[in-house]
Structures are given as structure tokens and as C-alpha cells.
């Protein structure tokens, strides 16, 4: 909540929508930031490439994804009817991304060790899953998830021997000519 | 993690993502990826940050061999590199000045270098080549043990925000010129200059860090300064020079920094400020100054105490105060002028935001006790006062405690913590 973008005030003054007696009624422009912060369960709809719809707290996505934050700020998202189409992200990955953002919003006061343990468990996926998460985080511009994944991939390379990295990355054909590969092994034996 | 049926997706990631990953690796691991596969051959070659440290080549017992190996590694790497290089950092203690370094700097000057850090080994100072002064996009420069000689035609680094010179041979005119010709300079750090007399004109400067034997420092045009930290050493001839000086150092140094938020002084800084005529009641109020830390204050020198008092009473929003004594065994105590305290400290003085006070190396001399008495009586929201007595004066600790207990406290919450080893 302390990361509430102040530009939401502009949006709110244009589109004030308050539930009145069960129905959604458009109000005069007024600052209802406090009212909105009092009802953080305002939801938005995200639509995966498989046309599956996920409902998620707006505050959660706005805090983490620069892209979604921008869409909501410039008013291109209408709460009443539209959903945000994310054609590059499949359902399985989108669900994981939403999990990540939701956990980090609700648990941001947890101690560092607990958060790191949760992150490590979260990234315990196969290489396809990791790739999909990376692409999704890159597209949605989720900085902390990106940093986390970069860190994980970096650890697959750092301090490891070439043969081991090839195994981890599933590089079956290194693409060098036999002479080149032999030359490399002769020149840098300790890297293999 | 590797699964037998999976495919190699990592090698086809967009270059921007690959670079974000490679830049997080030590340079050696990043370059190693060139032998991973033919697709990876040149992925490392366009990273924009190159950081070299002691671990970038294999170590071995022969320093000469390692040094040659590092020089070869860096030269080859630069030769194979493609595209701009924004950050180049060398922190290698066994690398001495050598002609190849000139060539590297020339190469960097042609490749949009923005951040340059050069920390070479002990030995001959490296003479920075003139091509450095052509690096128009330089925003951060850190040099250790170098010789810097800007050409006469040099008009300044127009993008420089951060300058750190540590044991650098440069003429005083050149350094003044360098500082005043970098209009965006925000952070300046000068360490280990001998007998430097300097006038600093930097309208955007926010952070100033000085360490060394300074003869004379004048902050001429630094209205935006927010943080100052000074460790001032003194030699006999500097001390002599000071005896003769009449100008008020306090005003010359702190007269033009109304936005100061944090002030830290070490060794002879307070003495430096005390030299010259007493400014009397200060013309400026430091309304943002929240943290004052003054170390090695001599409580036997009335002028130094006056400096401390003037600073405290001119900072209405002071929150944290740390003072350490000069930890010299007090000399024969002449009757101290305690009337001074009654004159200087009006009972109306209120330090309405002071919460934390730490006093270290206290010997229990009368002026120290008067300061503590003054602070306790004037700080209505004080939470903690920690007093750490000097290790040499075990006998007077009891005497100090007895006096402390008598002092009036303006803050009901104030906790006095007397730390005994």
C-alpha cells in the first residue's frame, strides 16, 4: 500500500466509481483515494494466451508490473467490462506470475530469509518453466521477478565447468568444428 | 535442473536479456561463455560493464607472471569487444603502471566511457594519458595513485557527477579548475593530498568527503551541500600556518551551506574550524542539519568547545549528536573558565528534536561535564545518552557518575547509558 502510485489520483478523479447500494454508480470527480485504499480488493481481469481469465487484485499487479500499471494509469483499462489480454503468456505461467506478485504484496513485511526461501521454492521449475517465466516477467516488466530469474540463471553459469553448463542448458550440439572444440580444450583445460 | 528431453532455450534468449545475465557474472565467467557453443561465441562481447579484480585470472605465486597474464587478458578482451563500454573498473593490487593501460584508456575514450575506476598497485603512480580528457560522456571518475595533468585547453567534463581522487598527484590550480568546470558535479571525494589549499566552487555539489592534510579549504560556492565528512590531519608547519591566520575558518568552511543535513568531522577538523576570529552568533541557521558527529574534540581548548556549541545551537532540528574526546590524558587542570558556560548557553536554548546523544572517550574534565549538563537540560525529547569513558581514567569514572546523577533532565524519557568496559 505504501507503494500506491500517486498518479492513480488523476485516474480516480476521472472515473470515480463507487458501489452504492450494490450497484456501480459513476460519481462526480473527487479524490476517493482513501476510499479506494480502504477497499484494496478492487480486481482486474487478465486474459492468458489460451483465453483463460484470471481475476487478481489491481493493487497487486499495479505494484509489480510496469506495463499493467501504465495501462491502468492511462485509462485504457475500463473496470466494468474489459480484460487485459496477454497473448504472450500461457495460463500456467500467468498463474505463477500472479502467485509471485500476490505473495510479495501480501508478505512484503516478512523477514528476508523467509522471502528468499519462498522465492527459491517458487523457482523450482524445469527449464521450460523458467524460460516461460522469464519471458512473461520481461514482457510485463516485473523488475524484482526479473532480477530473481537473472540471479538463478547466473548461478547456473558462475564457477561451473563448460561441460556442466552445457548439460544444464541442454546444449547438445555446441556447433564448433571438431578442430575448434579440440583447440579450446587444449587452450583452456581447466574450464572443462 | 537439466532435463534430458528439454531443449536449449537459453541460447536463443534475446540479446538484451543475455546481457543482463552476463553483466551479473564475474568477468572471467562471462568471457568463458564464448567457448560454450558457437551461438555463445560473441554474446559476451557487447556487455557494457567491464569490472576487473584480483580474481579475473588464475593466481599463482609469481607476481610477474600474474601481472603479465592480467594485462594480456584485458588487452585481448578489449580487442574482441564490440560496441560501447559504459563502465570500466580495475581494482588489482598487483597491476603496476604499464604502457598497455594508456592504450586501454585510449580505446575507452573512443567507446563512450561513462564510469572509470582505476585502482592500481603500490609503486610508481600511473600517469593518466591526455586522451582521458576527451571522454565527453564521463559521469563518474575514481582514481587511486595516479598523476593527473589536464591540458590547458581542457574545458571540463560536462557530464561528470562523481569524482573521487585518492592519492592523486595534481596541481592545486588544476584540481580547482577541474571541480569548477564540471557543472553537474554532485559528489566529490579527495583523499591524501599533501598540504592542499583549495577553494571549491561547485554549485550542484551535494556530498563532500575530504581526508588528508589540508592547509586551507574554502567552500566558495556550494549552496546545495547536504553531507560533509572531513578527516583532517595536521603537520607542524600547517599548525604554524594556522597560528598566523586571522580569517575565520568556521565561516569559510560552513558559512555557505544552509542545506546541510549531516556533518562528520575527524581528528583535527574541530580544531581547524576553531581557528581564526570567533564569528560570534552565527549568521546562518542549519535548519536541515539532523546529524552531527565530531570526533577527537579537545575539551581543554575553549575555542574548540565554542565551535561545538555554535554548531549545536545553530541546528534547531538536530536529531543525533555524536562527540568523541581527544583521548589524551588530561594535562594539569588549570582552573577552567566555567563562567563561559553561563554566558554562552542561555537557559532558553531548546534542542527540541535531539533524541540520541553519544559521547565517547570522555575523561571527566569539567568542560565535558558542563556539556553533558547543558545537553540534558536543553533536550526535552531526548531518548538515549550513551557515555563511554576514556579507558585511561578508571579512577574518575565514579566521580563522573556522581556528577551525572545530579544533572537536571529536561526529558522524562531520557536514559543515560554509562558504558564500562
Coordinates of C-alpha atoms in Angstrom, one line a residue:
Chain A
X1 CA 0.0 0.0 0.0
X2 CA 2.8 2.4 0.6
X3 CA 3.8 1.9 -3.0
X4 CA 0.5 3.3 -4.2
X5 CA 1.2 5.2 -7.4
X6 CA 0.3 8.8 -6.8
X7 CA -0.8 9.1 -10.5
X8 CA -3.8 7.0 -9.6
X9 CA -5.3 10.1 -8.2
X10 CA -5.6 11.5 -11.7
X11 CA -7.3 8.4 -12.9
X12 CA -9.6 8.3 -10.0
X13 CA -10.8 11.9 -10.4
X14 CA -11.8 11.0 -14.0
X15 CA -13.5 7.7 -13.3
X16 CA -14.9 7.7 -9.8
X17 CA -16.9 4.6 -9.4
X18 CA -18.3 3.7 -6.0
X19 CA -20.5 0.8 -5.1
X20 CA -23.7 2.4 -4.0
X21 CA -26.5 0.1 -2.8
X22 CA -25.0 -2.8 -4.6
X23 CA -24.8 -1.2 -8.0
X24 CA -21.8 0.5 -9.5
X25 CA -22.5 4.2 -10.0
X26 CA -20.3 6.8 -11.6
X27 CA -19.7 9.8 -9.2
X28 CA -18.6 13.3 -9.7
X29 CA -14.8 13.6 -9.9
X30 CA -13.5 13.7 -6.4
X31 CA -10.5 12.3 -4.7
X32 CA -11.5 8.9 -3.3
X33 CA -8.0 7.7 -2.8
X34 CA -8.8 7.0 0.8
X35 CA -11.9 5.2 -0.1
X36 CA -10.0 3.1 -2.6
X37 CA -7.3 2.3 -0.2
X38 CA -10.0 1.2 2.2
X39 CA -11.2 -1.3 -0.4
X40 CA -8.0 -2.8 -1.8
X41 CA -9.9 -5.8 -3.2
X42 CA -10.6 -4.0 -6.4
X43 CA -9.9 -6.6 -9.0
X44 CA -8.8 -6.6 -12.6
X45 CA -9.0 -9.3 -15.2
X46 CA -6.0 -10.8 -17.0
X47 CA -6.5 -13.0 -20.1
X48 CA -3.9 -15.6 -21.0
X49 CA -3.0 -16.7 -24.5
X50 CA -5.3 -19.7 -24.0
X51 CA -8.2 -17.2 -23.4
X52 CA -8.4 -18.2 -19.7
X53 CA -9.4 -15.3 -17.4
X54 CA -7.7 -14.6 -14.1
X55 CA -9.1 -12.2 -11.6
X56 CA -6.5 -10.5 -9.5
X57 CA -6.3 -7.6 -7.1
X58 CA -5.5 -4.5 -9.0
X59 CA -3.2 -3.2 -6.3
X60 CA -1.0 -6.4 -6.6
X61 CA -0.4 -6.1 -10.3
X62 CA 0.0 -2.4 -10.3
X63 CA 2.8 -2.6 -7.7
X64 CA 4.8 -5.2 -9.6
X65 CA 4.2 -4.8 -13.4
X66 CA 5.2 -1.6 -15.0
X67 CA 3.1 -2.5 -18.1
X68 CA -0.1 -3.1 -16.2
X69 CA 0.5 0.0 -14.1
X70 CA 0.8 2.1 -17.3
X71 CA -2.3 0.6 -18.8
X72 CA -4.4 1.4 -15.8
X73 CA -2.9 4.9 -15.4
X74 CA -3.6 6.0 -19.0
X75 CA -7.2 4.9 -18.6
X76 CA -7.1 2.3 -21.4
X77 CA -8.5 -0.2 -18.9
X78 CA -12.2 0.1 -18.1
X79 CA -13.0 -1.8 -14.9
X80 CA -16.6 -2.5 -15.9
X81 CA -16.0 -4.6 -18.9
X82 CA -12.6 -5.1 -20.2
X83 CA -9.8 -7.5 -19.5
X84 CA -6.2 -7.2 -20.2
X85 CA -5.2 -9.6 -23.0
X86 CA -1.7 -11.1 -22.5
X87 CA -1.2 -13.1 -25.7
X88 CA 2.4 -14.0 -24.9
X89 CA 1.7 -15.6 -21.6
X90 CA 0.1 -19.0 -21.3
X91 CA -2.3 -19.9 -18.4
X92 CA 0.2 -22.0 -16.4
X93 CA 2.8 -19.2 -16.5
X94 CA 0.3 -16.4 -15.8
X95 CA -1.0 -18.2 -12.8
X96 CA 2.6 -18.5 -11.4
X97 CA 3.3 -14.8 -12.1
X98 CA 0.1 -13.8 -10.3
X99 CA 1.2 -16.1 -7.4
X100 CA 4.5 -14.3 -7.2
X101 CA 3.1 -10.8 -7.2
X102 CA 0.4 -11.7 -4.8
X103 CA 2.8 -13.3 -2.3
X104 CA 5.2 -10.4 -2.5
X105 CA 2.5 -7.8 -2.0
X106 CA 0.9 -9.6 1.0
X107 CA 4.1 -10.7 2.6
X108 CA 6.4 -7.7 1.9
X109 CA 6.9 -7.2 5.6
X110 CA 8.2 -10.7 6.2
X111 CA 11.8 -11.2 7.0
X112 CA 14.4 -11.6 4.3
X113 CA 15.1 -15.2 4.9
X114 CA 11.5 -16.3 4.6
X115 CA 11.1 -14.4 1.4
X116 CA 14.2 -15.8 -0.1
X117 CA 13.1 -19.4 0.9
X118 CA 9.8 -18.8 -0.8
X119 CA 11.4 -17.4 -3.9
X120 CA 13.8 -20.4 -4.1
X121 CA 10.8 -22.8 -3.9
X122 CA 8.9 -20.7 -6.4
X123 CA 11.7 -21.1 -9.0
X124 CA 12.0 -24.8 -8.5
X125 CA 10.8 -25.5 -12.0
X126 CA 12.1 -27.1 -15.2
X127 CA 14.0 -25.2 -17.8
X128 CA 10.9 -24.7 -20.0
X129 CA 9.0 -23.3 -17.0
X130 CA 11.9 -21.0 -16.2
X131 CA 12.1 -19.8 -19.8
X132 CA 8.3 -19.0 -19.8
X133 CA 8.5 -17.2 -16.5
X134 CA 11.5 -15.1 -17.8
X135 CA 9.6 -14.2 -21.0
X136 CA 6.5 -13.2 -19.0
X137 CA 8.4 -11.2 -16.5
X138 CA 10.3 -9.4 -19.3
X139 CA 7.0 -8.6 -21.2
X140 CA 5.2 -7.4 -18.1
X141 CA 8.3 -5.6 -16.8
X142 CA 8.2 -7.1 -13.3
X143 CA 11.6 -5.9 -12.0
X144 CA 12.0 -8.0 -8.9
X145 CA 10.9 -11.2 -10.6
X146 CA 13.4 -10.5 -13.5
X147 CA 16.2 -9.9 -11.0
X148 CA 15.4 -13.1 -9.3
X149 CA 15.4 -15.1 -12.5
X150 CA 18.6 -13.4 -13.8
X151 CA 20.2 -14.4 -10.5
X152 CA 19.2 -18.0 -10.9
X153 CA 20.5 -18.3 -14.4
X154 CA 23.7 -16.5 -13.5
X155 CA 24.2 -19.2 -10.8
X156 CA 23.9 -21.9 -13.5
X157 CA 27.0 -20.4 -15.2
X158 CA 29.1 -18.9 -12.4
X159 CA 32.0 -21.1 -11.3
X160 CA 30.9 -24.1 -13.4
X161 CA 32.7 -26.1 -15.9
X162 CA 31.7 -25.9 -19.6
X163 CA 30.5 -29.5 -19.8
X164 CA 28.3 -28.9 -16.8
X165 CA 26.8 -25.7 -18.2
X166 CA 26.1 -27.4 -21.4
X167 CA 24.3 -30.2 -19.6
X168 CA 22.2 -27.7 -17.5
X169 CA 21.3 -25.6 -20.6
X170 CA 20.6 -28.7 -22.7
X171 CA 23.2 -27.6 -25.3
X172 CA 23.6 -30.9 -27.1
X173 CA 25.4 -29.6 -30.2
X174 CA 28.0 -27.0 -29.4
X175 CA 28.2 -26.0 -33.1
X176 CA 32.0 -25.8 -33.1
X177 CA 34.0 -27.8 -35.7
X178 CA 35.9 -30.8 -34.1
X179 CA 39.1 -28.9 -34.6
X180 CA 37.8 -25.7 -32.9
X181 CA 36.5 -27.8 -29.9
X182 CA 39.8 -29.6 -29.6
X183 CA 41.7 -26.3 -29.7
X184 CA 39.5 -24.8 -27.0
X185 CA 40.0 -27.8 -24.8
X186 CA 43.7 -27.7 -25.2
X187 CA 44.0 -24.0 -24.5
X188 CA 41.6 -23.9 -21.5
X189 CA 41.7 -27.4 -20.0
X190 CA 40.7 -26.1 -16.6
X191 CA 37.4 -24.7 -17.9
X192 CA 36.2 -28.1 -18.9
Chain B
X1 CA 17.5 -28.8 -13.3
X2 CA 18.7 -30.1 -16.6
X3 CA 16.2 -32.5 -18.1
X4 CA 17.1 -34.9 -20.9
X5 CA 14.1 -34.2 -23.0
X6 CA 14.3 -30.4 -22.7
X7 CA 15.6 -28.2 -25.4
X8 CA 18.2 -25.5 -25.3
X9 CA 16.1 -22.4 -24.8
X10 CA 18.6 -20.3 -23.0
X11 CA 20.8 -19.8 -26.1
X12 CA 18.0 -18.2 -28.0
X13 CA 17.1 -15.6 -25.5
X14 CA 17.0 -12.0 -26.8
X15 CA 20.5 -10.4 -26.5
X16 CA 19.3 -7.8 -24.0
X17 CA 18.3 -10.5 -21.6
X18 CA 21.5 -12.4 -22.1
X19 CA 23.5 -9.2 -21.4
X20 CA 21.5 -8.6 -18.2
X21 CA 22.6 -12.1 -17.1
X22 CA 26.2 -11.9 -18.2
X23 CA 26.7 -8.5 -16.6
X24 CA 25.9 -10.1 -13.2
X25 CA 28.8 -12.6 -13.6
X26 CA 32.4 -12.0 -12.8
X27 CA 34.2 -11.0 -16.0
X28 CA 36.0 -14.3 -16.2
X29 CA 32.8 -16.4 -16.2
X30 CA 31.2 -14.0 -18.7
X31 CA 34.0 -14.4 -21.2
X32 CA 34.2 -18.1 -20.6
X33 CA 30.7 -18.4 -22.2
X34 CA 32.4 -17.8 -25.6
X35 CA 33.5 -21.5 -25.6
X36 CA 30.1 -22.8 -24.5
X37 CA 28.8 -23.1 -28.1
X38 CA 29.1 -21.4 -31.4
X39 CA 26.0 -19.4 -30.6
X40 CA 27.6 -18.1 -27.4
X41 CA 30.8 -17.1 -29.1
X42 CA 30.2 -13.4 -29.1
X43 CA 27.3 -12.9 -26.7
X44 CA 29.7 -11.7 -24.0
X45 CA 31.4 -9.2 -26.4
X46 CA 28.8 -6.5 -26.2
X47 CA 28.4 -6.2 -22.4
X48 CA 28.7 -2.6 -21.4
X49 CA 30.2 -3.0 -18.0
X50 CA 33.7 -4.5 -17.5
X51 CA 34.9 -4.9 -14.0
X52 CA 38.3 -6.5 -13.3
X53 CA 39.5 -7.6 -9.9
X54 CA 42.1 -9.8 -8.4
X55 CA 40.2 -13.0 -9.4
X56 CA 39.9 -12.4 -13.1
X57 CA 42.9 -14.5 -13.9
X58 CA 44.3 -17.6 -12.3
X59 CA 46.5 -16.8 -9.4
X60 CA 50.0 -18.1 -9.0
X61 CA 52.9 -17.4 -6.8
X62 CA 54.9 -15.4 -9.3
X63 CA 53.6 -11.8 -9.3
X64 CA 55.2 -11.0 -12.7
X65 CA 53.5 -13.9 -14.3
X66 CA 50.1 -13.0 -12.9
X67 CA 50.6 -9.4 -13.9
X68 CA 51.5 -10.2 -17.5
X69 CA 48.6 -12.6 -17.6
X70 CA 46.1 -9.9 -16.5
X71 CA 47.5 -7.4 -19.0
X72 CA 47.1 -9.9 -21.8
X73 CA 43.6 -10.8 -20.6
X74 CA 42.4 -7.2 -20.6
X75 CA 44.0 -6.3 -23.8
X76 CA 42.6 -9.3 -25.7
X77 CA 39.2 -8.7 -24.2
X78 CA 39.1 -5.1 -25.4
X79 CA 40.3 -6.1 -28.8
X80 CA 37.4 -8.6 -29.2
X81 CA 34.8 -6.3 -27.6
X82 CA 32.1 -4.8 -29.7
X83 CA 30.1 -1.7 -29.0
X84 CA 30.1 0.9 -26.3
X85 CA 31.7 0.4 -22.9
X86 CA 29.9 2.4 -20.2
X87 CA 31.7 1.1 -17.1
X88 CA 35.4 0.1 -16.8
X89 CA 36.8 -0.7 -13.4
X90 CA 40.2 -2.1 -12.5
X91 CA 40.9 -2.9 -8.8
X92 CA 44.0 -5.0 -8.9
X93 CA 46.8 -4.6 -6.4
X94 CA 49.4 -6.5 -8.4
X95 CA 48.9 -4.5 -11.5
X96 CA 51.5 -1.7 -11.8
X97 CA 51.7 1.2 -14.2
X98 CA 52.5 -0.1 -17.7
X99 CA 52.1 1.3 -21.3
X100 CA 49.2 -1.0 -22.1
X101 CA 47.0 0.9 -19.7
X102 CA 47.4 4.0 -21.9
X103 CA 46.1 2.0 -24.8
X104 CA 43.1 0.8 -22.8
X105 CA 42.2 4.4 -21.9
X106 CA 42.6 5.5 -25.5
X107 CA 40.2 2.6 -26.5
X108 CA 37.7 3.6 -23.8
X109 CA 37.8 7.2 -24.9
X110 CA 36.6 6.1 -28.3
X111 CA 33.8 4.0 -26.9
X112 CA 31.6 6.3 -24.9
X113 CA 33.0 5.5 -21.5
X114 CA 30.8 6.8 -18.6
X115 CA 32.3 5.3 -15.5
X116 CA 36.0 4.8 -15.0
X117 CA 37.6 3.4 -11.8
X118 CA 41.4 2.8 -11.8
X119 CA 42.9 1.4 -8.7
X120 CA 46.4 0.0 -9.4
X121 CA 49.0 -1.4 -7.1
X122 CA 51.6 0.4 -4.9
X123 CA 54.5 1.6 -6.9
X124 CA 55.0 4.2 -9.5
X125 CA 52.0 6.4 -9.9
X126 CA 50.3 5.9 -13.3
X127 CA 50.3 9.0 -15.4
X128 CA 46.9 9.4 -16.9
X129 CA 47.1 10.0 -20.7
X130 CA 45.6 13.1 -22.1
X131 CA 43.0 11.1 -24.1
X132 CA 41.1 10.7 -20.8
X133 CA 40.1 14.4 -21.1
X134 CA 38.4 13.6 -24.4
X135 CA 35.9 11.3 -22.7
X136 CA 32.9 13.6 -23.1
X137 CA 30.3 11.3 -21.5
X138 CA 32.3 10.6 -18.4
X139 CA 29.9 10.8 -15.4
X140 CA 32.0 9.0 -12.7
X141 CA 35.8 9.1 -12.3
X142 CA 37.7 7.3 -9.5
X143 CA 41.5 7.3 -9.5
X144 CA 43.9 5.9 -7.0
X145 CA 47.6 6.6 -7.0
X146 CA 47.7 8.3 -10.4
X147 CA 49.2 11.5 -11.8
X148 CA 46.7 13.8 -13.4
X149 CA 47.6 16.7 -15.6
X150 CA 44.7 18.3 -17.5
X151 CA 45.8 20.1 -20.7
X152 CA 45.4 23.8 -20.8
X153 CA 42.6 23.5 -23.4
X154 CA 40.6 21.3 -21.1
X155 CA 37.1 22.7 -20.6
X156 CA 35.8 20.2 -18.1
X157 CA 33.8 17.0 -18.0
X158 CA 30.3 18.3 -18.7
X159 CA 28.5 15.1 -17.5
X160 CA 30.7 14.4 -14.5
X161 CA 28.6 13.7 -11.4
X162 CA 31.0 11.9 -9.2
X163 CA 34.7 12.5 -8.7
X164 CA 36.9 10.5 -6.3
X165 CA 40.7 11.2 -6.2
X166 CA 42.7 9.2 -3.7
X167 CA 46.4 9.9 -3.5
X168 CA 46.5 11.6 -6.9
X169 CA 49.2 14.0 -7.9
X170 CA 47.6 17.1 -9.4
X171 CA 48.4 20.7 -9.1
X172 CA 46.1 22.8 -6.9
X173 CA 45.1 25.0 -9.8
X174 CA 44.3 22.0 -11.9
X175 CA 42.1 20.5 -9.3
X176 CA 40.2 23.7 -8.6
X177 CA 39.7 24.1 -12.3
X178 CA 38.6 20.5 -12.7
X179 CA 36.0 20.9 -10.0
X180 CA 34.6 24.3 -11.1
X181 CA 34.5 23.1 -14.8
X182 CA 32.3 20.2 -14.1
X183 CA 28.9 21.9 -13.7
X184 CA 26.9 18.7 -12.8
X185 CA 29.3 17.6 -10.0
X186 CA 27.3 16.2 -7.1
X187 CA 29.8 14.1 -5.2
X188 CA 33.4 15.0 -4.5
X189 CA 35.9 12.9 -2.6
X190 CA 39.6 13.9 -2.1
X191 CA 41.9 11.8 0.0
X192 CA 45.5 12.0 1.0
X193 CA 46.5 15.2 -0.6
X194 CA 49.5 16.9 0.9
X195 CA 49.1 20.5 2.1
X196 CA 46.3 21.3 -0.2
X197 CA 44.9 24.8 -0.3
X198 CA 41.6 24.6 -2.1
X199 CA 38.7 26.8 -3.0
X200 CA 35.7 24.7 -4.0
X201 CA 33.2 26.1 -6.4
X202 CA 30.6 23.5 -7.4
X203 CA 27.0 24.8 -7.5
X204 CA 25.5 21.4 -7.7
X205 CA 27.6 19.6 -5.1
X206 CA 25.7 17.6 -2.6
X207 CA 28.3 15.2 -1.0
X208 CA 31.8 16.2 0.1
X209 CA 34.3 13.9 1.6
X210 CA 37.8 15.1 2.4
X211 CA 40.7 13.3 4.1
X212 CA 44.3 14.4 4.4
X213 CA 46.5 17.3 5.3
X214 CA 44.7 20.4 4.1
X215 CA 46.2 23.7 4.5
X216 CA 43.1 25.7 3.7
X217 CA 39.7 24.8 2.5
X218 CA 37.2 27.3 1.4
X219 CA 33.7 26.4 0.3
X220 CA 33.1 29.3 -2.0
X221 CA 30.0 28.2 -3.9
X222 CA 28.4 25.1 -2.6
X223 CA 24.9 26.0 -1.6
X224 CA 23.4 22.6 -2.2
X225 CA 25.7 20.6 0.0
X226 CA 23.9 18.1 2.1
X227 CA 26.6 15.9 3.5
X228 CA 30.1 16.8 4.6
X229 CA 32.7 14.4 6.0
X230 CA 36.2 15.6 6.8
X231 CA 39.2 13.9 8.4
X232 CA 41.9 16.4 8.8
X233 CA 45.4 15.6 9.6
X234 CA 47.9 18.2 10.6
X235 CA 51.6 18.6 10.4
X236 CA 53.7 21.1 12.3
X237 CA 54.0 23.5 9.5
X238 CA 50.3 23.5 8.8
X239 CA 49.7 24.2 12.5
X240 CA 52.1 27.1 12.3
X241 CA 50.3 28.5 9.3
X242 CA 47.1 28.4 11.2
X243 CA 48.5 30.3 14.2
X244 CA 49.1 33.2 11.8
X245 CA 45.8 33.1 10.1
X246 CA 43.2 35.6 11.1
X247 CA 40.3 34.7 8.8
X248 CA 37.5 32.8 10.4
X249 CA 37.8 29.1 9.2
X250 CA 34.3 28.3 10.5
X251 CA 32.7 30.8 8.2
X252 CA 34.9 30.0 5.3
X253 CA 34.0 26.3 5.6
X254 CA 30.5 26.2 6.9
X255 CA 29.3 29.8 6.0
X256 CA 27.7 28.8 2.8
X257 CA 26.0 25.5 3.3
X258 CA 22.5 26.2 4.6
X259 CA 21.0 22.9 3.4
X260 CA 23.5 20.7 5.3
X261 CA 21.9 17.6 6.7
X262 CA 24.8 15.7 8.0
X263 CA 28.2 16.8 9.3
X264 CA 31.1 14.4 10.2
X265 CA 34.5 15.5 11.4
X266 CA 37.5 13.5 12.4
X267 CA 40.9 14.2 14.0
X268 CA 41.7 17.9 13.7
X269 CA 38.5 19.1 12.0
X270 CA 37.1 20.8 15.0
X271 CA 40.5 22.4 15.7
X272 CA 40.6 23.6 12.1
X273 CA 37.2 25.2 12.4
X274 CA 38.2 26.9 15.7
X275 CA 41.0 28.8 14.1
X276 CA 40.5 32.5 13.3
X277 CA 38.3 35.1 14.8
X278 CA 35.2 34.0 16.7
X279 CA 32.2 34.5 14.4
X280 CA 30.0 35.4 17.3
X281 CA 26.4 34.5 16.9
X282 CA 26.3 32.6 13.6
X283 CA 24.6 34.3 10.7
X284 CA 23.1 31.1 9.4
X285 CA 20.8 28.5 10.8
X286 CA 21.3 24.9 9.6
X287 CA 17.6 24.1 9.5
X288 CA 18.1 20.7 7.9
X289 CA 21.1 19.6 9.9
X290 CA 20.0 16.5 11.7
X291 CA 23.2 14.5 12.4
X292 CA 26.4 15.9 13.8
X293 CA 29.4 13.7 14.5
X294 CA 32.6 15.4 15.7
X295 CA 35.5 13.2 16.7
X296 CA 38.7 13.9 18.7
X297 CA 37.4 17.2 20.1
X298 CA 39.8 18.7 22.6
X299 CA 37.8 19.7 25.7
X300 CA 40.7 21.7 27.0
X301 CA 40.6 24.1 24.1
X302 CA 37.9 26.7 24.7
X303 CA 37.8 27.6 21.1
X304 CA 37.0 24.1 20.1
X305 CA 34.2 23.8 22.6
X306 CA 32.8 27.1 21.3
X307 CA 32.7 25.6 17.7
X308 CA 30.8 22.6 19.0
X309 CA 28.4 24.8 20.9
X310 CA 27.8 27.2 18.0
X311 CA 27.0 24.2 15.7
X312 CA 24.6 22.7 18.2
X313 CA 22.8 25.9 18.9
X314 CA 22.5 26.8 15.2
X315 CA 20.8 23.5 14.3
X316 CA 17.3 23.6 15.6
X317 CA 16.3 20.3 14.1
X318 CA 19.3 18.3 15.3
X319 CA 18.3 14.7 16.0
X320 CA 21.5 12.9 16.6
X321 CA 24.8 14.0 18.2
X322 CA 28.0 12.1 18.5
X323 CA 31.1 13.6 20.1
X324 CA 34.3 11.9 21.0
X325 CA 37.0 13.4 23.1
X326 CA 40.6 13.6 22.1
X327 CA 41.6 10.7 24.4
X328 CA 44.7 12.4 25.6
X329 CA 45.3 12.1 29.3
X330 CA 44.2 15.5 30.6
X331 CA 47.1 17.8 31.4
X332 CA 47.3 19.6 34.7
X333 CA 44.0 21.1 35.1
X334 CA 44.1 24.9 35.2
X335 CA 41.0 26.3 36.8
X336 CA 38.6 26.1 33.9
X337 CA 36.6 29.0 32.9
X338 CA 33.2 27.7 33.9
X339 CA 31.6 31.2 33.6
X340 CA 31.9 30.6 29.9
X341 CA 29.0 28.2 30.0
X342 CA 26.7 30.5 31.8
X343 CA 27.5 33.2 29.3
X344 CA 27.1 31.1 26.1
X345 CA 24.3 28.8 27.0
X346 CA 21.1 30.7 27.6
X347 CA 18.6 28.6 29.6
X348 CA 16.2 29.3 26.8
X349 CA 18.1 27.2 24.4
X350 CA 16.0 24.2 23.4
X351 CA 17.1 21.3 21.2
X352 CA 13.6 20.3 20.6
X353 CA 14.4 17.4 18.3
X354 CA 17.5 15.9 19.8
X355 CA 16.9 12.2 20.5
X356 CA 20.2 10.4 20.6
X357 CA 23.5 11.5 22.0
X358 CA 26.7 9.5 22.1
X359 CA 29.8 10.7 23.9
X360 CA 32.9 8.6 23.6
X361 CA 36.4 8.9 25.2
X362 CA 35.2 11.1 28.0
X363 CA 37.7 11.8 30.6
X364 CA 35.5 13.6 33.0
X365 CA 37.2 17.0 32.7
X366 CA 35.0 19.9 33.8
X367 CA 34.1 21.1 30.3
X368 CA 32.9 17.7 29.3
X369 CA 30.6 17.6 32.3
X370 CA 29.3 21.0 31.5
X371 CA 28.5 20.0 28.0
X372 CA 26.6 16.9 29.3
X373 CA 24.7 19.1 31.8
X374 CA 23.8 21.6 29.0
X375 CA 22.6 18.8 26.7
X376 CA 20.5 17.2 29.4
X377 CA 18.9 20.4 30.4
X378 CA 18.1 21.6 26.9
X379 CA 16.7 18.4 25.2
X380 CA 13.1 17.8 26.0
X381 CA 12.7 14.8 23.8
X382 CA 16.0 13.1 24.5
X383 CA 15.7 9.3 24.5
X384 CA 19.3 8.0 24.9
X385 CA 22.5 9.4 26.0
X386 CA 25.4 7.0 25.9
X387 CA 28.6 7.9 27.6
X388 CA 31.7 5.8 27.0
X389 CA 34.5 6.9 29.3
X390 CA 38.1 7.0 28.2
X391 CA 39.9 3.8 29.0
X392 CA 42.8 5.6 30.8
X393 CA 40.8 7.3 33.5
X394 CA 39.3 4.5 35.6
X395 CA 39.5 6.4 38.8
X396 CA 37.5 9.4 37.7
X397 CA 34.6 7.3 36.4
X398 CA 33.0 7.2 39.8
X399 CA 33.4 10.9 40.1
X400 CA 31.8 11.4 36.7
X401 CA 28.9 9.2 37.6
X402 CA 28.3 11.1 40.9
X403 CA 28.1 14.4 39.0
X404 CA 25.9 12.9 36.2
X405 CA 23.3 11.8 38.7
X406 CA 22.9 15.4 39.9
X407 CA 22.1 16.9 36.5
X408 CA 18.6 18.1 35.7
X409 CA 17.0 16.4 32.7
X410 CA 14.5 18.2 30.5
X411 CA 13.3 14.9 29.1
X412 CA 11.5 12.4 31.4
X413 CA 12.2 9.6 28.9
X414 CA 16.0 10.2 28.8
X415 CA 18.0 7.1 29.5
X416 CA 21.7 7.6 30.4
X417 CA 23.8 4.6 29.5
X418 CA 27.3 4.7 31.0
X419 CA 29.3 2.0 29.3
X420 CA 32.1 0.5 31.3
X421 CA 34.5 -2.0 29.7

